[in-house]
């Protein structure tokens, strides 16, 4: 944990640990953090990890994840641990798990899928096909996609 | 007892268990034309892209059971041209018909239709994805001529990359025991790796380029489809890669083995093969009628008592 100490603690918010190295920017995008954000955001990339070799960590002050963001992070960082922080203490620790159904979370990689039809204006829907490694299948066109290659909406 | 079939949709071969497949095939074997069976029932046949063979076959199946068909046969004359969504079209048509048969160029369209409609939906082809009644009629032919669906050696020849029928047939065969697949294709038209992963452990398979038919019970030949190639030069390189000739059939296949093809063929089976006892592709197409009659009956009336 010595690497963790290089970055400051947050008072209240969320710490997402064990993100695969290099995926922190994607996590920031999922959290909706852009240039205009005013809350404290701490990002550590490529720190040593006994579990992953190298990992990223994202700390965000004053933000608690909603279910949709939680699901999106489950897909790109299946080993992530989400810590809810209050008054500098971890009050809740939650591992992510493969969601069995994902509505409007992923883009179907098949360009000829009915969900990609602009006229139809429908939400995508993916079902978990296999857990390790995580494979998801489009409910409509049946295209399967490895989670680490999935495009998050 | 609650019916396993009444009101159900037939969208993908993935939805069908071994029991499901066997009960369709059994029903197909026993079904006879009956003008009273579907009297008063209306089937909507929505062909957003043309497919004469499939459409006529469904139409014929409905008529032979005494039902009526409404519908259209090309995307141009449909509501799509006016900008209506598929969801809306189905939302309206479900009120006009007791079942819907749909063919649509987009993958996933049939599943969407089934999610919207409260009447049974039968997928007659959704883009490159599924065409489950084709697979059921393939299985019907195999069982009819070979006498079993377990313990088969099946050779799939030609375009195994884009060919929807071989993907679907391979998935269906995972429901059966001791299946050996010989996947014969040019290197650029190999069976997709992701789909092979699904077969692993369920069937035995072997990929090769050489057209060797020895030991096969079934040879399933597919057309190399020009329209599926993103690059026409790639197509030119592999078109005509395999031509099944009478000599190799006679030398390599037993008289009890069969040759199937989803048709239409171009030149991958030489016409000289047509008169050999193994050639069953025209009979195979005829099987589409009893299989589709059986499906319509199951979905609209339930299984025989």
XYZ file of C-alpha atoms in Angstrom:
458
model
C 0.000 0.000 0.000
C 3.012 2.343 0.136
C 2.228 3.529 -3.393
C -1.186 4.629 -2.189
C 0.418 7.022 0.239
C 1.954 9.025 -2.591
C -1.476 10.407 -3.384
C -3.586 12.391 -0.975
C -6.556 10.977 0.883
C -10.066 12.194 0.229
C -12.580 13.181 2.875
C -15.738 11.799 1.335
C -16.323 10.036 -1.965
C -15.208 6.949 -3.821
C -11.892 5.185 -4.333
C -11.728 2.728 -7.183
C -8.784 0.423 -6.708
C -7.375 -2.444 -8.805
C -8.213 -0.902 -12.163
C -6.181 -2.576 -14.938
C -3.154 -0.411 -15.767
C -3.985 2.189 -18.392
C -7.745 2.104 -17.868
C -7.958 5.076 -15.476
C -8.874 7.545 -18.272
C -11.776 5.281 -19.268
C -12.932 5.181 -15.653
C -12.812 8.983 -15.540
C -14.933 9.116 -18.680
C -17.467 6.711 -17.156
C -17.582 8.846 -14.013
C -18.335 11.849 -16.197
C -15.236 13.717 -15.066
C -14.073 16.211 -17.662
C -12.099 19.431 -17.792
C -14.828 21.397 -16.114
C -15.001 19.225 -12.965
C -14.472 21.126 -9.730
C -14.311 18.283 -7.206
C -11.011 16.742 -6.167
C -9.967 13.879 -8.468
C -6.818 11.891 -7.789
C -5.487 9.541 -10.430
C -2.612 7.115 -9.967
C -1.485 5.117 -12.963
C 0.842 2.132 -13.300
C 1.426 1.619 -9.600
C 2.657 -1.759 -8.392
C 0.031 -4.332 -7.585
C 0.490 -7.818 -6.200
C -2.776 -8.895 -7.877
C -2.438 -7.270 -11.299
C 1.286 -6.511 -11.615
C 0.445 -2.914 -12.346
C -2.777 -1.092 -11.631
C -4.490 2.270 -11.750
C -6.357 3.941 -8.899
C -8.973 6.680 -9.140
C -10.201 8.708 -6.179
C -13.097 11.059 -6.589
C -14.330 13.371 -3.905
C -18.061 13.835 -3.324
C -19.216 11.242 -5.801
C -20.940 7.965 -5.012
C -21.424 5.634 -7.991
C -24.880 4.976 -9.307
C -25.793 1.514 -10.572
C -25.127 2.335 -14.222
C -21.609 3.631 -13.556
C -20.996 0.661 -11.317
C -21.959 -1.714 -14.129
C -19.767 0.074 -16.650
C -16.771 -0.183 -14.330
C -17.528 -3.888 -13.779
C -16.993 -4.452 -17.470
C -13.707 -2.668 -17.983
C -12.264 -3.479 -14.553
C -13.673 -6.824 -13.430
C -11.247 -7.027 -10.489
C -11.855 -3.506 -9.252
C -12.597 -2.825 -5.600
C -14.792 0.146 -4.873
C -14.326 1.849 -1.521
C -16.836 4.345 -0.244
C -15.103 6.921 1.911
C -16.616 9.072 4.634
C -14.589 11.250 6.968
C -11.356 9.752 5.536
C -12.475 6.235 6.494
C -13.555 3.349 4.304
C -17.187 2.803 5.251
C -18.029 0.290 2.535
C -15.948 -1.990 0.318
C -17.501 -3.587 -2.685
C -16.087 -5.854 -5.364
C -17.616 -5.581 -8.787
C -19.296 -8.596 -10.339
C -20.314 -9.533 -13.837
C -23.715 -8.023 -14.366
C -26.061 -10.549 -15.904
C -27.893 -8.018 -18.006
C -26.659 -4.689 -19.306
C -29.116 -2.243 -20.775
C -27.807 0.788 -22.636
C -24.265 0.293 -21.296
C -22.331 -1.121 -24.264
C -22.288 -0.359 -27.943
C -22.824 -3.425 -30.111
C -19.675 -3.966 -32.211
C -21.795 -5.262 -35.091
C -22.576 -2.308 -37.327
C -25.465 -4.160 -38.931
C -27.144 -4.828 -35.571
C -30.681 -3.504 -35.259
C -29.542 -1.563 -32.163
C -27.215 0.464 -34.419
C -30.133 1.457 -36.675
C -30.568 5.191 -36.222
C -34.249 5.093 -37.034
C -34.957 2.514 -34.347
C -33.439 4.587 -31.508
C -33.309 1.662 -29.112
C -31.130 0.759 -26.154
C -28.555 -1.983 -26.524
C -28.970 -5.025 -24.313
C -26.203 -7.459 -23.455
C -26.330 -10.662 -21.484
C -23.380 -12.205 -19.647
C -22.354 -15.323 -21.531
C -19.239 -16.343 -19.630
C -17.592 -14.965 -16.496
C -13.875 -15.615 -16.837
C -12.825 -14.073 -19.073
C -15.944 -11.954 -19.220
C -17.835 -12.463 -22.497
C -21.067 -10.629 -23.234
C -23.576 -11.385 -25.950
C -25.896 -8.955 -27.709
C -29.482 -10.014 -26.953
C -30.503 -8.939 -30.452
C -27.861 -9.869 -33.034
C -26.090 -12.478 -30.824
C -22.640 -11.026 -31.458
C -20.374 -11.909 -28.563
C -17.818 -9.445 -27.301
C -14.944 -9.845 -24.862
C -15.385 -7.333 -22.046
C -11.906 -5.893 -22.507
C -12.766 -5.027 -26.101
C -16.234 -3.692 -25.419
C -17.065 -0.114 -26.250
C -18.763 1.599 -23.329
C -21.504 4.068 -24.258
C -50.249 -29.697 -18.820
C -48.939 -26.380 -20.025
C -47.734 -26.423 -23.609
C -44.033 -25.966 -24.198
C -44.757 -24.546 -27.628
C -47.987 -22.578 -27.651
C -47.219 -18.901 -28.173
C -43.469 -19.389 -28.242
C -41.096 -17.599 -30.674
C -38.549 -19.277 -32.942
C -35.755 -16.721 -33.217
C -32.451 -18.508 -32.782
C -31.198 -22.055 -32.738
C -29.505 -21.113 -29.466
C -32.946 -21.049 -27.830
C -33.673 -24.667 -28.745
C -32.747 -27.661 -26.601
C -32.271 -31.177 -27.898
C -35.821 -31.954 -26.764
C -37.166 -28.953 -28.650
C -35.361 -29.960 -31.849
C -36.525 -33.551 -31.577
C -40.129 -32.592 -31.019
C -40.130 -30.325 -34.096
C -38.619 -33.123 -36.190
C -41.097 -35.681 -34.861
C -44.022 -33.360 -35.564
C -42.634 -32.700 -39.064
C -42.405 -36.414 -39.752
C -46.041 -36.981 -38.840
C -47.711 -33.848 -40.125
C -50.002 -34.085 -43.146
C -51.865 -31.342 -45.024
C -55.042 -30.505 -43.147
C -57.275 -27.659 -44.297
C -58.935 -27.459 -40.876
C -55.848 -27.250 -38.675
C -55.245 -23.490 -38.955
C -58.695 -22.502 -40.244
C -59.383 -18.908 -39.282
C -55.730 -18.222 -38.394
C -53.856 -15.455 -40.143
C -50.070 -15.471 -40.497
C -48.302 -12.210 -41.359
C -45.341 -12.748 -43.655
C -43.110 -9.676 -43.423
C -40.233 -9.881 -45.896
C -38.221 -6.693 -45.589
C -35.789 -8.199 -48.078
C -36.660 -10.629 -50.845
C -36.210 -14.357 -50.363
C -38.468 -16.144 -52.792
C -37.690 -19.655 -51.614
C -38.229 -19.076 -47.897
C -41.302 -16.953 -48.450
C -42.975 -19.456 -50.763
C -42.131 -22.287 -48.416
C -43.730 -20.544 -45.419
C -46.702 -19.522 -47.543
C -47.187 -23.055 -48.738
C -46.924 -24.427 -45.188
C -49.630 -22.045 -43.934
C -51.947 -22.821 -46.861
C -51.560 -26.575 -46.446
C -52.795 -26.220 -42.888
C -55.768 -24.109 -43.979
C -54.483 -20.787 -42.649
C -54.250 -17.479 -44.487
C -51.218 -15.347 -45.260
C -51.033 -11.565 -45.309
C -47.910 -9.500 -45.778
C -45.405 -7.988 -48.151
C -42.264 -9.126 -49.844
C -39.899 -6.244 -50.178
C -38.604 -3.468 -47.975
C -39.426 -0.898 -50.644
C -43.184 -1.246 -50.428
C -43.273 -1.495 -46.657
C -43.688 1.104 -43.987
C -39.903 1.306 -43.661
C -39.833 3.424 -46.803
C -42.097 5.886 -44.986
C -39.693 6.029 -42.080
C -41.608 3.852 -39.611
C -39.533 1.952 -37.096
C -39.601 -1.833 -37.032
C -40.979 -1.687 -33.481
C -43.941 0.364 -34.671
C -44.595 -1.863 -37.692
C -44.643 -4.951 -35.478
C -46.736 -3.131 -32.890
C -49.417 -2.669 -35.535
C -49.130 -6.024 -37.345
C -49.432 -8.048 -34.132
C -53.030 -6.896 -34.014
C -53.689 -8.207 -37.524
C -52.251 -11.709 -37.253
C -51.997 -14.800 -35.080
C -48.301 -15.257 -35.890
C -45.568 -13.277 -37.628
C -42.879 -14.592 -39.969
C -40.154 -12.013 -40.450
C -37.151 -11.668 -42.737
C -35.097 -8.520 -42.308
C -31.614 -7.405 -43.407
C -30.536 -6.272 -39.916
C -29.187 -8.744 -37.392
C -31.291 -8.773 -34.243
C -34.450 -7.557 -35.997
C -36.346 -10.783 -35.348
C -35.547 -10.681 -31.624
C -36.746 -7.096 -31.483
C -39.965 -8.146 -33.237
C -40.457 -10.967 -30.730
C -39.925 -8.575 -27.819
C -42.588 -6.246 -29.210
C -45.180 -8.794 -30.407
C -47.421 -10.807 -28.124
C -48.073 -13.322 -30.916
C -45.460 -15.931 -31.909
C -42.652 -14.629 -34.134
C -40.689 -16.902 -36.463
C -37.331 -15.671 -37.711
C -36.970 -16.355 -41.432
C -33.499 -14.803 -41.511
C -32.110 -11.720 -39.742
C -29.154 -10.517 -41.783
C -26.115 -12.731 -41.294
C -27.286 -13.914 -37.876
C -29.885 -16.683 -37.704
C -32.291 -18.629 -39.867
C -33.453 -21.332 -37.464
C -36.012 -23.013 -39.717
C -33.244 -23.648 -42.272
C -31.231 -25.436 -39.593
C -34.237 -27.459 -38.501
C -34.852 -28.575 -42.068
C -31.156 -29.471 -42.410
C -31.472 -31.650 -39.309
C -34.720 -33.090 -40.641
C -32.932 -34.206 -43.827
C -29.993 -35.654 -41.909
C -32.270 -37.662 -39.645
C -34.445 -38.741 -42.544
C -31.601 -40.099 -44.673
C -29.017 -41.136 -42.063
C -31.501 -42.253 -39.428
C -29.897 -40.539 -36.432
C -28.435 -37.278 -35.158
C -25.929 -38.718 -32.662
C -22.528 -40.074 -33.615
C -22.308 -38.298 -36.952
C -19.271 -37.269 -38.971
C -20.167 -34.108 -40.834
C -18.033 -32.239 -43.310
C -18.782 -28.554 -43.849
C -17.342 -27.258 -47.103
C -16.878 -23.785 -48.567
C -17.534 -20.448 -46.921
C -17.415 -21.232 -43.228
C -16.643 -17.650 -42.302
C -19.700 -15.788 -43.535
C -22.024 -18.775 -44.020
C -24.892 -18.392 -41.594
C -26.258 -21.884 -42.221
C -23.076 -23.697 -41.148
C -22.718 -21.622 -37.960
C -26.272 -22.353 -36.999
C -26.060 -26.044 -37.891
C -22.853 -26.401 -35.862
C -24.556 -24.838 -32.829
C -27.518 -27.199 -33.218
C -25.174 -30.200 -33.428
C -23.717 -29.368 -29.999
C -27.026 -30.669 -28.604
C -26.183 -34.155 -29.875
C -23.632 -36.762 -28.848
C -20.340 -37.774 -30.421
C -20.427 -35.328 -33.303
C -17.313 -34.960 -35.432
C -17.035 -31.883 -37.629
C -14.559 -31.611 -40.497
C -14.365 -27.925 -41.379
C -13.102 -27.626 -44.948
C -12.427 -24.121 -46.260
C -9.799 -21.843 -47.782
C -7.726 -20.155 -45.012
C -9.501 -16.801 -45.397
C -12.938 -18.403 -45.058
C -12.301 -20.387 -41.891
C -14.955 -20.860 -39.243
C -14.874 -17.809 -36.899
C -12.624 -18.423 -33.882
C -15.158 -17.014 -31.425
C -17.744 -19.476 -32.675
C -15.257 -22.358 -32.501
C -14.787 -21.504 -28.825
C -18.486 -22.153 -28.331
C -18.180 -25.591 -29.901
C -15.095 -26.612 -27.933
C -15.758 -29.513 -25.606
C -19.198 -30.141 -27.095
C -18.264 -31.487 -30.514
C -14.985 -32.727 -31.952
C -13.765 -30.576 -34.811
C -10.902 -30.456 -37.223
C -10.073 -27.685 -39.698
C -8.486 -28.392 -43.066
C -8.151 -26.963 -46.545
C -8.146 -30.185 -48.532
C -11.457 -31.481 -49.852
C -11.335 -34.986 -48.405
C -14.701 -36.680 -47.947
C -13.576 -40.065 -46.652
C -15.467 -41.316 -43.599
C -18.125 -38.604 -43.663
C -21.828 -39.364 -43.151
C -22.902 -35.925 -44.303
C -21.217 -33.438 -46.629
C -22.729 -29.976 -46.198
C -21.625 -27.737 -49.055
C -22.120 -23.980 -49.050
C -21.894 -21.351 -51.724
C -19.150 -18.769 -51.480
C -21.371 -15.702 -51.333
C -20.082 -12.765 -53.317
C -22.346 -10.287 -51.530
C -20.770 -11.020 -48.122
C -17.235 -10.029 -49.161
C -16.129 -6.545 -48.141
C -13.340 -6.791 -50.753
C -14.153 -8.113 -54.215
C -10.502 -9.143 -54.837
C -10.702 -11.495 -51.879
C -13.774 -13.035 -53.448
C -12.044 -13.482 -56.796
C -9.237 -15.386 -55.043
C -11.504 -17.988 -53.480
C -14.484 -18.301 -55.802
C -14.602 -21.757 -57.231
C -12.187 -22.975 -54.521
C -14.138 -26.212 -54.267
C -16.075 -28.040 -56.925
C -17.543 -31.343 -55.859
C -17.265 -33.799 -58.764
C -18.905 -37.192 -59.282
C -15.534 -38.947 -59.332
C -14.549 -37.899 -55.813
C -18.042 -38.594 -54.471
C -17.975 -42.121 -55.900
C -14.437 -42.794 -54.721
C -14.647 -41.273 -51.257
C -18.237 -41.408 -49.994
C -20.227 -44.480 -49.033
C -23.551 -44.963 -50.820
C -25.350 -44.303 -47.520
C -23.744 -40.907 -47.019
C -25.539 -37.760 -48.148
C -24.645 -34.426 -49.698
C -26.641 -31.381 -48.583
C -26.600 -27.753 -49.720
C -28.856 -24.900 -48.540
C -29.206 -23.774 -52.189
C -28.991 -21.870 -54.443
C -25.743 -23.363 -55.698
C -23.413 -21.794 -58.198
C -20.689 -24.233 -59.230
C -19.594 -25.792 -55.932
C -21.460 -29.008 -56.723
C -21.096 -30.082 -60.337
C -24.418 -30.981 -61.950
C -23.008 -34.462 -62.694
C -23.374 -35.154 -58.934
C -27.143 -34.532 -59.049
C -27.955 -38.017 -60.284
C -25.857 -39.824 -57.648
C -27.675 -41.503 -54.727
C -25.830 -39.308 -52.211
C -27.210 -36.074 -53.694
C -30.065 -35.030 -51.394
C -30.067 -31.234 -51.713
C -33.277 -30.986 -53.696
C -35.088 -33.325 -51.290
C -33.612 -31.227 -48.481
C -35.367 -28.111 -49.814
C -38.675 -30.002 -49.934
C -38.251 -30.758 -46.220
C -38.813 -27.064 -45.604
C -42.548 -27.580 -45.993
C -43.199 -30.225 -43.296
C -40.741 -28.551 -40.928
C -42.423 -25.154 -41.291
C -45.873 -26.750 -41.052
C -44.767 -28.450 -37.834
C -43.459 -25.197 -36.361
C -46.628 -23.280 -37.240
C -48.767 -26.003 -35.736
C -46.721 -26.164 -32.534
C -46.707 -22.413 -31.993
C -50.362 -21.874 -32.854
C -52.003 -25.060 -31.595
C -49.487 -26.712 -29.264
C -48.139 -30.249 -29.396
C -50.223 -33.265 -30.459
C -51.964 -34.993 -27.577
